[in-house]
PDB file of C-alpha atoms in Angstrom:
ATOM      1  CA  MET Q  31     -78.196-100.627 -12.550  1.00  0.00           C
ATOM      2  CA  ILE Q  32     -75.381-103.052 -13.378  1.00  0.00           C
ATOM      3  CA  GLU Q  33     -75.838-102.624 -17.106  1.00  0.00           C
ATOM      4  CA  THR Q  34     -75.251 -98.873 -16.920  1.00  0.00           C
ATOM      5  CA  MET Q  35     -72.783 -98.777 -14.026  1.00  0.00           C
ATOM      6  CA  GLU Q  36     -69.543 -96.950 -14.724  1.00  0.00           C
ATOM      7  CA  ILE Q  37     -66.407 -97.198 -12.614  1.00  0.00           C
ATOM      8  CA  HIS Q  38     -64.333 -94.030 -12.338  1.00  0.00           C
ATOM      9  CA  SER Q  39     -61.154 -95.275 -10.682  1.00  0.00           C
ATOM     10  CA  ASP Q  40     -59.463 -91.860 -10.707  1.00  0.00           C
ATOM     11  CA  ALA Q  41     -62.418 -90.325  -8.845  1.00  0.00           C
ATOM     12  CA  MET Q  42     -62.402 -93.232  -6.412  1.00  0.00           C
ATOM     13  CA  ARG Q  43     -58.700 -92.675  -5.692  1.00  0.00           C
ATOM     14  CA  ARG Q  44     -59.298 -88.947  -5.137  1.00  0.00           C
ATOM     15  CA  ASP Q  45     -62.175 -89.719  -2.767  1.00  0.00           C
ATOM     16  CA  CYS Q  46     -60.029 -92.174  -0.809  1.00  0.00           C
ATOM     17  CA  ALA Q  47     -57.261 -89.579  -0.555  1.00  0.00           C
ATOM     18  CA  LEU Q  48     -59.700 -87.072   0.937  1.00  0.00           C
ATOM     19  CA  THR Q  49     -60.009 -89.339   3.987  1.00  0.00           C
ATOM     20  CA  HIS Q  50     -56.229 -89.259   4.606  1.00  0.00           C
ATOM     21  CA  GLY Q  51     -56.264 -93.051   4.302  1.00  0.00           C
ATOM     22  CA  VAL Q  52     -58.726 -93.515   7.165  1.00  0.00           C
ATOM     23  CA  VAL Q  53     -61.021 -95.415   4.834  1.00  0.00           C
ATOM     24  CA  MET Q  54     -58.392 -98.187   4.898  1.00  0.00           C
ATOM     25  CA  ALA Q  55     -58.237 -98.497   8.694  1.00  0.00           C
ATOM     26  CA  GLU Q  56     -60.180-101.757   8.635  1.00  0.00           C
ATOM     27  CA  ALA Q  57     -57.532-103.429   6.490  1.00  0.00           C
ATOM     28  CA  VAL Q  58     -54.853-102.602   9.049  1.00  0.00           C
ATOM     29  CA  ALA Q  59     -57.073-103.625  11.947  1.00  0.00           C
ATOM     30  CA  MET Q  60     -57.716-106.987  10.291  1.00  0.00           C
ATOM     31  CA  ALA Q  61     -53.972-107.515   9.893  1.00  0.00           C
ATOM     32  CA  LEU Q  62     -53.369-106.703  13.575  1.00  0.00           C
ATOM     33  CA  ALA Q  63     -56.336-108.664  14.951  1.00  0.00           C
ATOM     34  CA  PRO Q  64     -54.739-112.139  14.936  1.00  0.00           C
ATOM     35  CA  SER Q  65     -51.971-110.874  17.238  1.00  0.00           C
ATOM     36  CA  LEU Q  66     -53.797-108.251  19.295  1.00  0.00           C
ATOM     37  CA  GLY Q  67     -57.415-109.366  19.172  1.00  0.00           C
ATOM     38  CA  LYS Q  68     -60.164-107.644  17.214  1.00  0.00           C
ATOM     39  CA  GLN Q  69     -61.141-105.189  19.932  1.00  0.00           C
ATOM     40  CA  ALA Q  70     -57.609-103.986  20.662  1.00  0.00           C
ATOM     41  CA  ALA Q  71     -56.831-103.653  16.948  1.00  0.00           C
ATOM     42  CA  HIS Q  72     -60.051-101.725  16.406  1.00  0.00           C
ATOM     43  CA  GLU Q  73     -59.281 -99.356  19.292  1.00  0.00           C
ATOM     44  CA  ILE Q  74     -55.766 -98.651  18.000  1.00  0.00           C
ATOM     45  CA  LEU Q  75     -57.023 -97.875  14.516  1.00  0.00           C
ATOM     46  CA  GLU Q  76     -59.961 -95.834  15.788  1.00  0.00           C
ATOM     47  CA  GLN Q  77     -57.624 -93.586  17.774  1.00  0.00           C
ATOM     48  CA  ALA Q  78     -55.121 -93.417  14.911  1.00  0.00           C
ATOM     49  CA  SER Q  79     -57.921 -92.423  12.531  1.00  0.00           C
ATOM     50  CA  HIS Q  80     -59.070 -89.635  14.838  1.00  0.00           C
ATOM     51  CA  ASP Q  81     -55.471 -88.469  15.206  1.00  0.00           C
ATOM     52  CA  ALA Q  82     -54.890 -88.492  11.450  1.00  0.00           C
ATOM     53  CA  LEU Q  83     -57.978 -86.425  10.737  1.00  0.00           C
ATOM     54  CA  SER Q  84     -57.476 -83.966  13.584  1.00  0.00           C
ATOM     55  CA  ARG Q  85     -53.813 -83.413  12.687  1.00  0.00           C
ATOM     56  CA  ASN Q  86     -54.440 -83.384   8.928  1.00  0.00           C
ATOM     57  CA  GLU Q  87     -51.984 -86.268   8.519  1.00  0.00           C
ATOM     58  CA  THR Q  88     -52.277 -89.552   6.715  1.00  0.00           C
ATOM     59  CA  LEU Q  89     -53.261 -92.653   8.618  1.00  0.00           C
ATOM     60  CA  GLY Q  90     -50.037 -94.224   7.389  1.00  0.00           C
ATOM     61  CA  ASN Q  91     -47.924 -91.528   9.036  1.00  0.00           C
ATOM     62  CA  VAL Q  92     -49.785 -91.897  12.316  1.00  0.00           C
ATOM     63  CA  ILE Q  93     -49.630 -95.675  12.552  1.00  0.00           C
ATOM     64  CA  THR Q  94     -45.989 -95.946  11.496  1.00  0.00           C
ATOM     65  CA  ARG Q  95     -45.168 -93.994  14.672  1.00  0.00           C
ATOM     66  CA  ASP Q  96     -47.218 -96.358  16.859  1.00  0.00           C
ATOM     67  CA  PRO Q  97     -44.965 -99.037  18.381  1.00  0.00           C
ATOM     68  CA  ARG Q  98     -47.959-101.353  18.899  1.00  0.00           C
ATOM     69  CA  VAL Q  99     -48.396-101.391  15.128  1.00  0.00           C
ATOM     70  CA  THR Q 100     -44.747-101.376  14.060  1.00  0.00           C
ATOM     71  CA  ALA Q 101     -43.948-104.258  16.407  1.00  0.00           C
ATOM     72  CA  LEU Q 102     -46.217-106.401  14.225  1.00  0.00           C
ATOM     73  CA  LEU Q 103     -46.136-104.810  10.776  1.00  0.00           C
ATOM     74  CA  ALA Q 104     -43.170-103.621   8.738  1.00  0.00           C
ATOM     75  CA  PRO Q 105     -43.455-100.244   6.969  1.00  0.00           C
ATOM     76  CA  GLN Q 106     -43.874-101.969   3.587  1.00  0.00           C
ATOM     77  CA  GLU Q 107     -46.681-104.148   4.964  1.00  0.00           C
ATOM     78  CA  ILE Q 108     -48.435-101.050   6.274  1.00  0.00           C
ATOM     79  CA  ALA Q 109     -48.042 -99.326   2.920  1.00  0.00           C
ATOM     80  CA  GLU Q 110     -49.550-102.317   1.111  1.00  0.00           C
ATOM     81  CA  LEU Q 111     -52.456-102.534   3.552  1.00  0.00           C
ATOM     82  CA  LEU Q 112     -53.252 -98.868   2.973  1.00  0.00           C
ATOM     83  CA  LYS Q 113     -53.611 -99.286  -0.795  1.00  0.00           C
ATOM     84  CA  PRO Q 114     -57.338 -99.491  -1.563  1.00  0.00           C
ATOM     85  CA  GLU Q 115     -56.713-101.709  -4.574  1.00  0.00           C
ATOM     86  CA  ASN Q 116     -55.251-104.366  -2.258  1.00  0.00           C
ATOM     87  CA  TYR Q 117     -58.277-104.617  -0.007  1.00  0.00           C
ATOM     88  CA  LEU Q 118     -61.581-105.959  -1.196  1.00  0.00           C
ATOM     89  CA  GLY Q 119     -63.284-106.435   2.161  1.00  0.00           C
ATOM     90  CA  ASN Q 120     -66.721-107.910   1.391  1.00  0.00           C
ATOM     91  CA  ALA Q 121     -66.687-106.752  -2.219  1.00  0.00           C
ATOM     92  CA  ARG Q 122     -66.764-110.274  -3.637  1.00  0.00           C
ATOM     93  CA  GLU Q 123     -69.806-111.154  -1.549  1.00  0.00           C
ATOM     94  CA  PHE Q 124     -71.588-107.933  -2.516  1.00  0.00           C
ATOM     95  CA  CYS Q 125     -70.836-108.494  -6.201  1.00  0.00           C
ATOM     96  CA  ALA Q 126     -72.023-112.089  -6.043  1.00  0.00           C
ATOM     97  CA  ARG Q 127     -75.306-111.002  -4.432  1.00  0.00           C
ATOM     98  CA  ALA Q 128     -75.799-108.202  -6.950  1.00  0.00           C
ATOM     99  CA  LEU Q 129     -75.153-110.575  -9.830  1.00  0.00           C
ATOM    100  CA  GLU Q 130     -77.541-113.131  -8.379  1.00  0.00           C
ATOM    101  CA  CYS Q 131     -80.291-110.506  -8.069  1.00  0.00           C
ATOM    102  CA  TRP Q 132     -79.637-109.308 -11.617  1.00  0.00           C
ATOM    103  CA  GLN Q 133     -79.830-112.880 -12.960  1.00  0.00           C
ATOM    104  CA  LYS Q 134     -83.161-113.369 -11.185  1.00  0.00           C
ATOM    105  CA  GLY Q 135     -84.452-110.146 -12.719  1.00  0.00           C
ATOM    106  CA  ASN Q 136     -84.701-108.209  -9.420  1.00  0.00           C
TER     107      ASN Q 136
END
């Protein structure tokens, strides 16, 4: 699979845009968690995600109006967190495991 895998970054960006940025909610929640706690951050982003989708707005627009978020994150910080290319999540771990399996011949 790895030998023939192709990355289509333009398609990935289009797919991310289809979610109105909701796919990046975890990145924002992780940035808020040290101050608010994981559960509170998760709840804020869960509601913001629902609001964004139901209103056909971007997640960025919704959370920049939320004082619980803007008290902790500046607009530029929010914008950076919402860029998929800035957030790898567990990607390094997944890649390392995939490479390890490939090297073992699995």
